[in-house]
Coordinates of C-alpha atoms and ligand atoms in Angstrom, one line a residue:
X1 CA 0.0 0.0 0.0
X2 CA 1.3 3.4 -0.7
X3 CA 0.4 7.0 -1.2
X4 CA -2.9 7.5 -2.9
X5 CA -3.0 11.3 -3.3
X6 CA -0.8 14.2 -2.5
X7 CA -2.7 17.4 -3.1
X8 CA -2.1 20.9 -1.9
X9 CA -5.4 22.3 -0.7
X10 CA -6.6 25.7 -1.8
X11 CA -3.5 27.9 -1.3
X12 CA -3.4 27.9 2.5
X13 CA -0.8 26.3 4.7
X14 CA -2.4 22.9 4.5
X15 CA -0.7 20.2 2.6
X16 CA -3.1 17.3 2.6
X17 CA -1.5 13.9 2.0
X18 CA -3.4 10.7 1.9
X19 CA -1.8 7.4 2.6
X20 CA -3.5 4.1 1.6
X21 CA -3.6 1.1 3.8
X22 CA -6.0 -1.8 4.6
X23 CA -9.4 -1.2 6.1
X24 CA -8.8 -2.8 9.5
X25 CA -11.8 -1.6 11.6
X26 CA -14.6 0.6 10.3
X27 CA -15.4 4.1 11.5
X28 CA -13.8 7.6 11.1
X29 CA -11.8 9.8 13.4
X30 CA -9.8 13.1 13.3
X31 CA -7.2 13.9 15.9
X32 CA -3.6 14.4 16.9
X33 CA -1.2 11.5 16.1
X34 CA 0.4 9.8 19.2
X35 CA 3.4 8.1 17.7
X36 CA 4.6 5.1 19.6
X37 CA 8.3 4.8 19.3
X38 CA 9.9 1.7 20.6
X39 CA 13.4 2.4 19.4
X40 CA 16.2 2.4 21.9
X41 CA 16.7 -1.4 22.3
X42 CA 17.2 -3.4 25.5
X43 CA 19.9 -3.0 28.0
X44 CA 23.0 -5.2 27.3
X45 CA 25.4 -5.8 30.2
X46 CA 27.3 -8.7 31.6
X47 CA 26.7 -9.6 35.2
X48 CA 28.9 -11.0 37.9
X49 CA 28.4 -14.6 39.3
X50 CA 27.0 -13.3 42.6
X51 CA 24.3 -11.4 40.7
X52 CA 22.9 -14.4 38.9
X53 CA 20.2 -15.2 41.5
X54 CA 19.1 -11.6 41.8
X55 CA 18.9 -11.3 38.1
X56 CA 16.7 -14.4 37.8
X57 CA 14.5 -13.2 40.6
X58 CA 14.2 -9.8 38.7
X59 CA 13.2 -11.8 35.6
X60 CA 10.5 -13.8 37.5
X61 CA 9.1 -10.7 38.9
X62 CA 8.9 -9.1 35.5
X63 CA 7.1 -12.3 34.1
X64 CA 4.6 -12.2 37.0
X65 CA 4.0 -8.5 36.4
X66 CA 3.6 -8.9 32.6
X67 CA 1.3 -11.9 33.1
X68 CA -0.7 -9.9 35.7
X69 CA -1.2 -7.1 33.2
X70 CA -2.3 -9.5 30.5
X71 CA -4.7 -11.3 32.8
X72 CA -6.2 -8.0 33.9
X73 CA -6.6 -7.0 30.2
X74 CA -8.2 -10.4 29.5
X75 CA -10.5 -9.8 32.4
X76 CA -11.5 -6.4 31.1
X77 CA -12.3 -7.8 27.7
X78 CA -14.4 -10.8 29.0
X79 CA -17.3 -9.6 26.9
X80 CA -15.3 -10.0 23.7
X81 CA -14.4 -13.7 23.2
X82 CA -11.9 -13.0 20.4
X83 CA -9.9 -10.7 22.5
X84 CA -9.9 -12.5 25.8
X85 CA -8.9 -15.8 24.2
X86 CA -5.9 -14.2 22.4
X87 CA -4.9 -12.5 25.6
X88 CA -5.1 -15.8 27.6
X89 CA -2.9 -17.4 25.0
X90 CA -0.4 -14.6 25.6
X91 CA -0.4 -15.3 29.4
X92 CA 0.5 -18.9 28.7
X93 CA 3.4 -17.7 26.4
X94 CA 4.7 -15.3 29.0
X95 CA 4.7 -18.0 31.6
X96 CA 6.2 -20.6 29.2
X97 CA 8.7 -22.9 30.8
X98 CA 10.9 -23.2 27.7
X99 CA 11.3 -19.4 27.6
X100 CA 12.2 -19.4 31.3
X101 CA 14.7 -22.2 30.9
X102 CA 16.4 -20.5 27.9
X103 CA 16.7 -17.2 29.7
X104 CA 18.0 -18.9 32.9
X105 CA 20.7 -20.7 30.8
X106 CA 21.8 -17.4 29.3
X107 CA 21.9 -15.7 32.7
X108 CA 23.7 -18.5 34.5
X109 CA 26.1 -19.7 31.8
X110 CA 26.6 -16.7 29.5
X111 CA 26.2 -14.2 32.4
X112 CA 23.9 -11.9 30.5
X113 CA 21.6 -9.5 32.2
X114 CA 17.9 -10.5 32.2
X115 CA 17.0 -8.0 29.4
X116 CA 19.8 -9.2 27.1
X117 CA 19.1 -12.9 27.9
X118 CA 15.4 -12.4 27.1
X119 CA 15.8 -10.5 23.9
X120 CA 18.3 -13.0 22.6
X121 CA 16.0 -15.9 23.4
X122 CA 13.0 -14.2 21.9
X123 CA 15.0 -13.3 18.7
X124 CA 16.0 -16.9 18.3
X125 CA 12.5 -18.3 18.9
X126 CA 11.0 -15.7 16.4
X127 CA 13.7 -16.5 13.8
X128 CA 13.0 -20.3 14.0
X129 CA 9.2 -19.7 13.6
X130 CA 9.5 -17.2 10.7
X131 CA 11.9 -19.6 8.9
X132 CA 9.6 -22.5 9.3
X133 CA 8.2 -21.8 5.8
X134 CA 4.7 -21.9 7.3
X135 CA 2.5 -18.8 7.3
X136 CA 0.7 -19.8 10.5
X137 CA 3.9 -20.3 12.4
X138 CA 5.4 -17.1 10.9
X139 CA 2.5 -15.2 12.3
X140 CA 3.3 -16.8 15.7
X141 CA 6.8 -15.3 15.5
X142 CA 5.2 -11.8 15.9
X143 CA 3.4 -13.1 19.0
X144 CA 6.6 -14.3 20.6
X145 CA 8.1 -10.8 19.9
X146 CA 5.2 -9.1 21.5
X147 CA 5.3 -11.3 24.5
X148 CA 9.1 -10.6 24.8
X149 CA 8.4 -6.9 24.5
X150 CA 5.9 -7.1 27.4
X151 CA 8.4 -8.8 29.8
X152 CA 11.0 -6.4 28.7
X153 CA 8.8 -3.4 29.6
X154 CA 8.2 -4.9 33.0
X155 CA 12.0 -5.4 33.4
X156 CA 12.7 -1.8 32.7
X157 CA 9.7 -0.5 34.6
X158 CA 8.5 1.1 31.4
X159 CA 5.2 -0.7 31.2
X160 CA 3.2 2.4 32.1
X161 CA 5.2 4.6 29.7
X162 CA 4.1 3.5 26.3
X163 CA 0.5 3.2 25.3
X164 CA -1.1 3.6 28.7
X165 CA 0.3 7.0 29.6
X166 CA 0.0 8.2 26.1
X167 CA -3.6 7.3 26.0
X168 CA -4.4 9.9 28.6
X169 CA -5.1 12.5 25.9
X170 CA -7.4 11.2 23.3
X171 CA -5.6 10.8 20.0
X172 CA -4.8 8.5 17.1
X173 CA -2.3 5.8 18.0
X174 CA 0.3 5.5 15.2
X175 CA 2.7 2.6 15.5
X176 CA 4.7 0.0 13.6
X177 CA 2.4 -2.6 15.2
X178 CA 0.5 -3.1 18.4
X179 CA 0.2 -6.3 20.5
X180 CA -3.3 -7.6 21.4
X181 CA -2.5 -6.7 25.0
X182 CA -1.7 -3.1 24.0
X183 CA -4.8 -2.9 21.9
X184 CA -6.8 -4.2 24.8
X185 CA -5.4 -1.6 27.2
X186 CA -6.7 1.1 24.9
X187 CA -10.3 2.2 25.2
X188 CA -12.7 4.0 23.0
X189 CA -12.7 6.9 25.4
X190 CA -8.9 7.4 25.3
X191 CA -8.1 6.4 21.7
X192 CA -9.8 7.9 18.6
X193 CA -8.3 5.4 16.1
X194 CA -5.3 3.2 15.4
X195 CA -3.0 3.2 12.4
X196 CA -0.2 0.7 12.0
X197 CA 2.5 0.1 9.5
X198 CA 2.1 -3.6 9.3
X199 CA -0.9 -6.0 9.5
X200 CA -3.8 -7.3 7.4
X201 CA -7.6 -7.5 7.9
X202 CA -7.2 -10.7 9.8
X203 CA -4.2 -9.7 11.9
X204 CA -4.7 -9.4 15.6
X205 CA -4.6 -5.6 15.7
X206 CA -7.4 -5.4 13.1
X207 CA -9.5 -8.2 14.8
X208 CA -9.2 -6.6 18.2
X209 CA -9.8 -3.1 17.0
X210 CA -13.0 -4.3 15.4
X211 CA -14.0 -6.0 18.7
X212 CA -13.3 -2.8 20.6
X213 CA -15.0 -0.7 17.9
X214 CA -12.0 1.5 17.4
X215 CA -11.5 2.6 13.8
X216 CA -8.2 1.2 12.4
X217 CA -6.2 1.3 9.2
X218 CA -3.4 -1.3 9.1
X219 CA -0.6 -2.1 6.6
X220 CA 0.3 1.5 5.8
X221 CA 3.7 1.2 4.3
X222 CA 6.2 3.9 5.4
X223 CA 3.8 5.3 8.0
X224 CA 6.3 6.2 10.6
X225 CA 8.4 8.2 8.1
X226 CA 5.4 10.3 7.1
X227 CA 3.6 11.0 10.3
X228 CA 5.1 12.9 13.2
X229 CA 3.9 13.1 16.8
X230 CA 1.1 15.7 17.1
X231 CA 0.3 15.8 13.4
X232 CA -3.4 16.3 12.7
X233 CA -4.7 13.2 10.9
X234 CA -7.9 11.8 9.6
X235 CA -8.5 8.1 9.7
X236 CA -11.0 6.4 7.4
X237 CA -11.3 2.8 8.7
X238 CA -13.9 2.0 6.2
X239 CA -11.9 2.7 3.1
X240 CA -8.4 2.1 4.6
X241 CA -7.2 5.7 4.2
X242 CA -5.1 8.0 6.4
X243 CA -5.0 11.7 5.6
X244 CA -2.4 14.0 7.1
X245 CA -3.4 17.6 7.6
X246 CA -7.0 17.0 6.2
X247 CA -8.7 20.0 4.6
X248 CA -12.0 21.3 6.1
X249 CA -13.8 19.6 3.1
X250 CA -12.1 16.3 3.8
X251 CA -13.2 16.5 7.5
X252 CA -16.8 17.4 6.6
X253 CA -16.9 14.5 4.1
X254 CA -15.5 12.2 6.8
X255 CA -18.0 13.4 9.3
X256 CA -20.9 12.8 6.9
X257 CA -19.6 9.3 6.1
X258 CA -19.2 8.5 9.8
X259 CA -22.8 9.4 10.4
X260 CA -24.0 7.2 7.6
X261 CA -21.8 4.4 8.8
X262 CA -23.2 4.7 12.4
X263 CA -26.8 4.6 11.1
X264 CA -26.1 1.5 9.0
X265 CA -24.3 -0.1 11.9
X266 CA -27.3 0.5 14.2
X267 CA -29.5 -1.3 11.7
X268 CA -27.1 -4.2 11.4
X269 CA -26.7 -4.5 15.2
X270 CA -30.4 -4.8 15.7
X271 CA -30.4 -7.6 13.1
X272 CA -27.3 -9.4 14.2
X273 CA -28.5 -10.8 17.4
X274 CA -32.1 -11.2 16.3
X275 CA -32.9 -14.9 15.5
X276 CA -33.4 -15.5 11.8
X277 CA -36.9 -16.3 10.8
X278 CA -38.8 -16.5 7.6
X279 CA -41.6 -13.9 7.1
X280 CA -44.0 -16.5 8.5
X281 CA -41.9 -17.0 11.6
X282 CA -40.1 -20.3 10.9
X283 CA -36.6 -20.2 12.6
X284 CA -33.6 -20.8 10.2
X285 CA -30.0 -21.3 11.4
X286 CA -27.2 -19.6 9.4
X287 CA -23.7 -20.7 10.3
X288 CA -20.3 -19.6 8.8
X289 CA -17.8 -21.5 6.7
X290 CA -14.2 -20.8 7.7
X291 CA -10.7 -21.8 6.6
X292 CA -8.6 -20.0 9.1
X293 CA -9.1 -19.5 12.9
X294 CA -9.1 -15.7 12.5
X295 CA -12.2 -15.8 10.4
X296 CA -14.4 -17.2 13.2
X297 CA -15.0 -13.8 14.9
X298 CA -15.6 -12.2 11.6
X299 CA -18.2 -14.8 10.7
X300 CA -19.9 -14.0 14.0
X301 CA -19.8 -10.3 13.2
X302 CA -21.7 -11.0 10.0
X303 CA -24.4 -12.7 12.0
X304 CA -23.3 -16.4 11.9
X305 CA -24.8 -18.4 14.7
X306 CA -21.8 -20.7 15.0
X307 CA -19.4 -22.3 12.5
X308 CA -20.9 -25.0 10.3
X309 CA -17.8 -25.9 8.4
X310 CA -14.2 -25.4 9.5
X311 CA -12.0 -26.7 6.7
X312 CA -9.1 -27.9 8.8
X313 CA -7.0 -29.0 5.9
X314 CA -5.7 -25.4 5.7
X315 CA -3.7 -26.1 8.8
X316 CA -1.6 -28.6 6.7
X317 CA -0.9 -26.2 3.8
X318 CA 2.5 -24.6 3.2
X319 CA 4.6 -26.7 5.5
X320 CA 6.9 -29.6 5.3
X321 CA 5.6 -31.5 8.4
X322 CA 1.9 -31.9 9.3
X323 CA 0.8 -30.1 12.4
X324 CA 1.2 -31.9 15.7
X325 CA -1.7 -33.0 17.9
X326 CA -0.9 -30.2 20.4
X327 CA -0.7 -27.6 17.7
X328 CA -4.0 -28.6 16.3
X329 CA -5.6 -28.8 19.8
X330 CA -4.5 -25.2 20.5
X331 CA -5.9 -24.0 17.2
X332 CA -9.3 -25.8 17.5
X333 CA -9.5 -24.6 21.1
X334 CA -9.0 -21.0 20.0
X335 CA -11.8 -21.3 17.5
X336 CA -14.1 -23.1 20.0
X337 CA -13.5 -20.4 22.6
X338 CA -14.0 -17.6 20.1
X339 CA -17.4 -19.1 19.1
X340 CA -18.6 -20.6 22.4
X341 CA -21.4 -21.1 23.4
X342 CA -22.4 -21.4 19.7
X343 CA -21.4 -24.7 18.1
X344 CA -18.4 -25.4 15.8
X345 CA -18.3 -28.2 13.2
X346 CA -14.8 -29.3 12.5
X347 CA -14.3 -31.2 9.3
X348 CA -11.5 -33.6 9.4
X349 CA -8.8 -33.0 6.8
X350 CA -10.0 -33.0 3.2
X351 CA -6.6 -33.4 1.4
X352 CA -6.1 -34.5 -2.1
X353 CA -8.2 -33.8 -5.2
X354 CA -8.2 -30.1 -5.7
X355 CA -6.8 -29.5 -2.2
X356 CA -3.1 -30.3 -2.7
X357 CA -1.1 -30.0 0.5
X358 CA 2.7 -29.8 0.6
X359 CA 3.1 -31.6 4.0
X360 CA 1.7 -34.9 2.7
X361 CA 2.9 -37.1 0.1
X362 CA -0.3 -37.7 -1.8
X363 CA 0.3 -40.2 -4.7
X364 CA -0.5 -38.7 -8.1
X365 CA -3.7 -40.5 -9.2
X366 CA -4.8 -40.3 -12.8
X367 CA -8.0 -38.7 -11.6
X368 CA -7.1 -37.0 -8.3
X369 CA -10.8 -36.1 -7.6
X370 CA -11.6 -39.8 -7.8
X371 CA -8.4 -40.9 -6.0
X372 CA -6.9 -41.0 -2.5
X373 CA -8.6 -38.0 -1.1
X374 CA -10.2 -36.8 2.2
X375 CA -11.5 -39.8 4.3
X376 CA -9.8 -42.3 2.0
X377 CA -6.5 -40.6 2.7
X378 CA -7.3 -40.4 6.4
X379 CA -8.0 -44.2 6.6
X380 CA -4.7 -44.8 4.7
X381 CA -2.7 -42.6 7.1
X382 CA -4.3 -43.6 10.4
X383 CA -1.4 -42.1 12.5
X384 CA -2.2 -38.6 11.1
X385 CA -6.0 -39.1 11.3
X386 CA -5.8 -40.3 14.9
X387 CA -3.7 -37.3 15.9
X388 CA -6.3 -35.0 14.4
X389 CA -9.2 -36.8 16.0
X390 CA -7.4 -36.7 19.4
X391 CA -6.8 -33.0 19.0
X392 CA -10.5 -32.5 18.2
X393 CA -11.7 -34.7 21.2
X394 CA -9.4 -32.6 23.5
X395 CA -10.7 -29.4 22.1
X396 CA -14.3 -30.5 22.7
X397 CA -13.7 -29.5 26.4
X398 CA -13.8 -25.9 25.4
X399 CA -17.2 -25.4 23.7
X400 CA -19.8 -27.2 21.6
X401 CA -17.9 -29.3 19.0
X402 CA -19.1 -31.6 16.2
X403 CA -16.9 -33.7 14.0
X404 CA -17.7 -34.0 10.3
X405 CA -16.1 -36.5 7.8
X406 CA -15.6 -35.4 4.2
X407 CA -16.2 -37.6 1.0
X408 CA -17.9 -40.5 2.7
X409 CA -19.0 -42.9 0.0
X410 CA -19.7 -46.2 1.8
X411 CA -21.1 -47.4 5.1
X412 CA -17.9 -49.4 5.6
X413 CA -15.9 -46.1 5.7
X414 CA -18.2 -44.6 8.3
X415 CA -17.9 -47.6 10.5
X416 CA -14.1 -47.5 10.4
X417 CA -14.2 -43.8 11.2
X418 CA -16.5 -44.5 14.2
X419 CA -14.1 -47.0 15.6
X420 CA -11.1 -44.7 15.1
X421 CA -13.0 -41.9 16.9
X422 CA -13.8 -44.2 19.8
X423 CA -10.1 -45.1 19.9
X424 CA -9.2 -41.4 20.0
X425 CA -11.6 -40.8 22.8
X426 CA -10.2 -43.8 24.8
X427 CA -6.6 -42.4 24.2
X428 CA -7.6 -38.9 25.3
X429 CA -9.2 -40.4 28.5
X430 CA -6.2 -42.5 29.2
X431 CA -4.0 -39.5 28.9
X432 CA -6.2 -37.7 31.5
X433 CA -7.4 -34.8 29.3
X434 CA -10.8 -33.3 29.7
X435 CA -13.4 -33.6 26.9
X436 CA -17.1 -33.1 26.3
X437 CA -19.4 -36.0 27.2
X438 CA -21.0 -35.9 23.8
X439 CA -19.2 -35.7 20.5
X440 CA -21.6 -35.7 17.6
X441 CA -20.2 -37.4 14.4
X442 CA -21.7 -36.4 11.1
X443 CA -20.9 -36.8 7.4
X444 CA -20.6 -34.7 4.4
X445 CA -23.0 -35.8 1.7
X446 CA -20.9 -34.9 -1.4
X447 CA -20.5 -38.2 -3.2
X448 CA -23.7 -39.3 -5.0
X449 CA -23.5 -42.7 -3.3
X450 CA -23.9 -41.1 0.1
X451 CA -27.0 -39.1 -1.2
X452 CA -28.5 -42.2 -2.7
X453 CA -28.0 -44.2 0.5
X454 CA -28.8 -41.3 2.8
X455 CA -31.4 -43.3 4.7
X456 CA -28.8 -45.8 5.7
X457 CA -26.2 -43.2 6.6
X458 CA -28.8 -41.4 8.7
X459 CA -29.1 -44.4 11.0
X460 CA -25.4 -44.0 12.0
X461 CA -24.3 -40.4 11.3
X462 CA -25.8 -37.8 13.7
X463 CA -26.1 -35.1 11.1
X464 CA -25.8 -34.9 7.3
X465 CA -24.2 -31.9 5.7
X466 CA -24.6 -31.6 2.0
X467 CA -21.5 -30.3 0.2
X468 CA -22.9 -29.1 -3.1
X469 CA -19.6 -28.2 -4.6
X470 CA -18.4 -31.8 -4.7
X471 CA -21.9 -33.2 -5.1
X472 CA -22.3 -31.2 -8.4
X473 CA -18.8 -32.3 -9.5
X474 CA -19.4 -36.0 -8.9
X475 CA -23.1 -36.3 -9.9
X476 CA -22.7 -34.3 -13.1
X477 CA -19.2 -35.6 -13.8
X478 CA -17.9 -32.0 -14.1
X479 CA -14.4 -31.1 -12.8
X480 CA -15.1 -28.4 -10.3
X481 CA -11.9 -26.6 -11.2
X482 CA -12.6 -26.4 -15.0
X483 CA -13.6 -23.0 -16.2
X484 CA -14.6 -24.4 -19.6
X485 CA -17.1 -26.7 -17.9
X486 CA -18.5 -24.2 -15.4
X487 CA -21.6 -23.8 -17.5
X488 CA -22.5 -27.4 -16.7
X489 CA -21.8 -27.2 -13.0
X490 CA -25.0 -25.8 -11.7
X491 CA -26.5 -26.6 -8.3
X492 CA -29.9 -25.8 -9.9
X493 CA -29.5 -28.9 -12.0
X494 CA -32.7 -31.1 -11.5
X495 CA -30.4 -34.1 -10.8
X496 CA -28.9 -32.2 -7.9
X497 CA -32.3 -31.1 -6.6
X498 CA -33.5 -34.7 -6.6
X499 CA -30.4 -36.0 -4.7
X500 CA -30.9 -33.2 -2.1
X501 CA -34.6 -34.0 -1.8
X502 CA -33.7 -37.6 -1.0
X503 CA -31.3 -36.6 1.7
X504 CA -33.8 -34.3 3.3
X505 CA -36.4 -37.1 3.4
X506 CA -33.8 -39.5 4.9
X507 CA -33.0 -36.9 7.6
X508 CA -36.6 -36.3 8.4
X509 CA -37.4 -40.0 8.7
X510 CA -34.5 -40.6 11.1
X511 CA -34.7 -37.3 12.9
X512 CA -31.2 -36.2 11.8
X513 CA -30.5 -32.6 11.0
X514 CA -29.7 -32.0 7.3
X515 CA -27.5 -28.9 6.6
X516 CA -26.3 -27.5 3.3
X517 CA -22.8 -26.1 3.4
X518 CA -21.6 -25.9 -0.2
X519 CA -21.7 -22.7 -2.3
X520 CA -25.4 -23.3 -3.0
X521 CA -26.1 -22.0 0.5
X522 CA -24.5 -18.6 -0.4
X523 CA -26.9 -18.0 -3.3
X524 CA -30.1 -16.2 -2.3
X525 CA -32.3 -17.9 -4.8
X526 CA -30.9 -21.3 -4.0
X527 CA -31.2 -20.6 -0.3
X528 CA -34.9 -19.9 -0.4
X529 CA -35.4 -22.9 -2.7
X530 CA -33.7 -25.1 0.0
X531 CA -36.0 -23.6 2.6
X532 CA -38.9 -24.5 0.4
X533 CA -37.5 -28.1 0.2
X534 CA -37.4 -28.4 3.9
X535 CA -33.8 -27.3 4.9
X536 CA -33.6 -25.3 8.1
X537 CA -29.9 -24.9 8.5
X538 CA -27.3 -23.5 6.1
X539 CA -23.6 -22.9 6.5
X540 CA -22.1 -20.3 4.2
X541 CA -19.3 -17.8 3.5
X542 CA -19.6 -15.0 6.1
X543 CA -19.7 -12.3 3.5
X544 CA -23.0 -13.7 2.0
X545 CA -24.8 -14.0 5.4
X546 CA -26.4 -10.5 5.4
X547 CA -27.9 -11.0 1.9
X548 CA -29.1 -14.6 2.5
X549 CA -30.6 -13.5 5.8
X550 CA -32.5 -10.7 4.1
X551 CA -33.7 -13.2 1.4
X552 CA -34.9 -15.7 4.0
X553 CA -36.7 -13.0 6.0
X554 CA -38.6 -11.9 2.9
X555 CA -40.2 -15.3 2.1
X556 CA -42.8 -17.5 3.7
X557 CA -42.3 -21.3 4.0
X558 CA -45.5 -21.9 2.2
X559 CA -44.5 -19.7 -0.9
X560 CA -41.0 -21.2 -0.9
X561 CA -42.6 -24.7 -0.8
X562 CA -44.7 -23.9 -3.8
X563 CA -41.7 -22.6 -5.6
X564 CA -39.7 -25.7 -4.7
X565 CA -42.4 -28.0 -6.0
X566 CA -42.6 -26.1 -9.3
X567 CA -38.7 -26.1 -9.5
X568 CA -38.7 -29.9 -9.0
X569 CA -40.8 -30.2 -12.1
X570 CA -38.4 -28.2 -14.3
X571 CA -36.2 -30.2 -16.7
X572 CA -33.0 -28.1 -16.9
X573 CA -30.9 -26.0 -14.6
X574 CA -31.9 -22.8 -16.4
X575 CA -35.6 -23.7 -16.2
X576 CA -35.2 -24.3 -12.5
X577 CA -33.6 -20.8 -12.2
X578 CA -36.3 -19.2 -14.3
X579 CA -39.1 -20.7 -12.1
X580 CA -37.4 -19.4 -9.0
X581 CA -37.0 -15.9 -10.5
X582 CA -40.7 -15.9 -11.3
X583 CA -41.6 -16.9 -7.7
X584 CA -39.1 -14.6 -6.1
X585 CA -38.9 -11.4 -8.2
X586 CA -36.4 -8.9 -6.9
X587 CA -35.1 -11.1 -4.1
X588 CA -32.5 -9.2 -2.0
X589 CA -29.0 -9.9 -3.1
X590 CA -30.0 -12.2 -6.0
X591 CA -26.9 -12.9 -8.1
X592 CA -26.6 -12.8 -11.8
X593 CA -24.8 -16.2 -12.2
X594 CA -25.8 -19.8 -11.9
Ligands
LIG601 C1 -18.4 -29.0 -0.8 O1 -17.9 -29.9 -1.5 O2 -19.5 -28.5 -1.2 C2 -17.8 -28.5 0.4 C3 -18.5 -27.6 1.2 O3 -16.5 -28.8 0.7 P1 -15.3 -28.2 -0.1 O4 -15.7 -27.1 -1.0 O5 -14.3 -27.8 0.9 O6 -14.9 -29.4 -0.9
LIG602 MG1 -16.2 -31.0 -0.7

């Protein structure tokens, strides 16, 4: 991101400069810049042997103080799950034994002062993480640095001197980056906005700023070279813009936008926590599909009532070794805690096919989509599958968790998975970990065989979730990644509707919930068709939730049922779509495609 505009305004002393970044947290603010400067580096001195014990004691006191501050911040943010769980993870990192042992070794053997020992240890840990070649671990290297910074501040007694004291006078915090703990110590009363040089929409600063409702622009390259302490700046968190020395027109424009934003927000708020019902009052559940843990709070923000599909295979991407059980447990736990008490459905890894993953040697089949993929790979690599199942069982202690198996094609596979899940539960119990008493096991219905035999699967699986992306691929024999064949790959195809109708009937007869979690659920016309067919729960991309919600609220079940009956009579996908358009003219958010 760079400079968007550099315009002298109207011949006065103003020189308005606009810098472009990433919209981190919506809202507008105008105020004086409070530039946080952390230059100056830690103290570096060697100590004498008789000072070793005192130095270690000083370190332990600093750790306790830093942990205390983080715990207090976590306590203050109890209302916001995203924040408090990140802060609690930081407390664990501050009190980490490995960190303590490394520092002790450097103090005792190398005779470094506590500051020096700590900064060397932290640098080393951060370097290892950022060189791991894995984007998730690289992100953790920033966390290690933030944690180090906190202990360092306690060691030097500077903890009150950075953000906290600066936030006395309301202003716009300008920094290279902020730790979640720092962000949490800020409040809307003392901080008008946040602008950082690094970060993305899903980085901690942005997530937490949104939770605190402080406008933020992140990822503004060269920020600290352009903005000085005390500069007057205008922050537009909606468009990701920062204007230095804003003109009166720019301020007026921002004020008007801010007001429009606040009005729209008030409307969305009133909607967000209101249960979703059709116009005739039938409750409908909308959950979110996510790929990364950081997306969970964002899905909730869009109105998701839980996570209906967490594609865990993304944990295995971009790395040379698969994630360990502990690493997976920590990640799932974070998602569970962010979403709790609402439920989270974790899908076991769906690797192979179009989802190539570097950390696993997947043999190259002639037809990868028909090859060793998803549950087939899991059953072929039981060590990896069991590690994942154990991590899930352990994570179940932290919220409402359901396990979902991708690509199930036969009852034999489901029985094998059930046995392995029972084994994982027994191993977790034997190791003395906590877990939930109930662990519902469901399947994805995405292979036609599973749809055809849905009545059998419904006697064993506790829920059935239809993955329309693969169901379309396999039922219509259309490669889902082929742009040339996209015209054939319609979820409105009558063959797909019949398969879905059969699954719904099987679910009803066996009292098993049937959910739709493929792209079909994100399409407003398709969503109301599904409601008409009897579906009461959808899981979809977070960004589509507001439109799908509006569409659902605009229809009655009776009218949707009539539309569905008419659609089932149509003979081609385009006819199905035409019928639906006739029944639902001007449906909110109706797309042009499919
Ligand atoms: C699907 O196949 O519809 C689905 C939801 O899973 P994925 O897109 O991850 O294959
Ligand atoms: Mg699929």
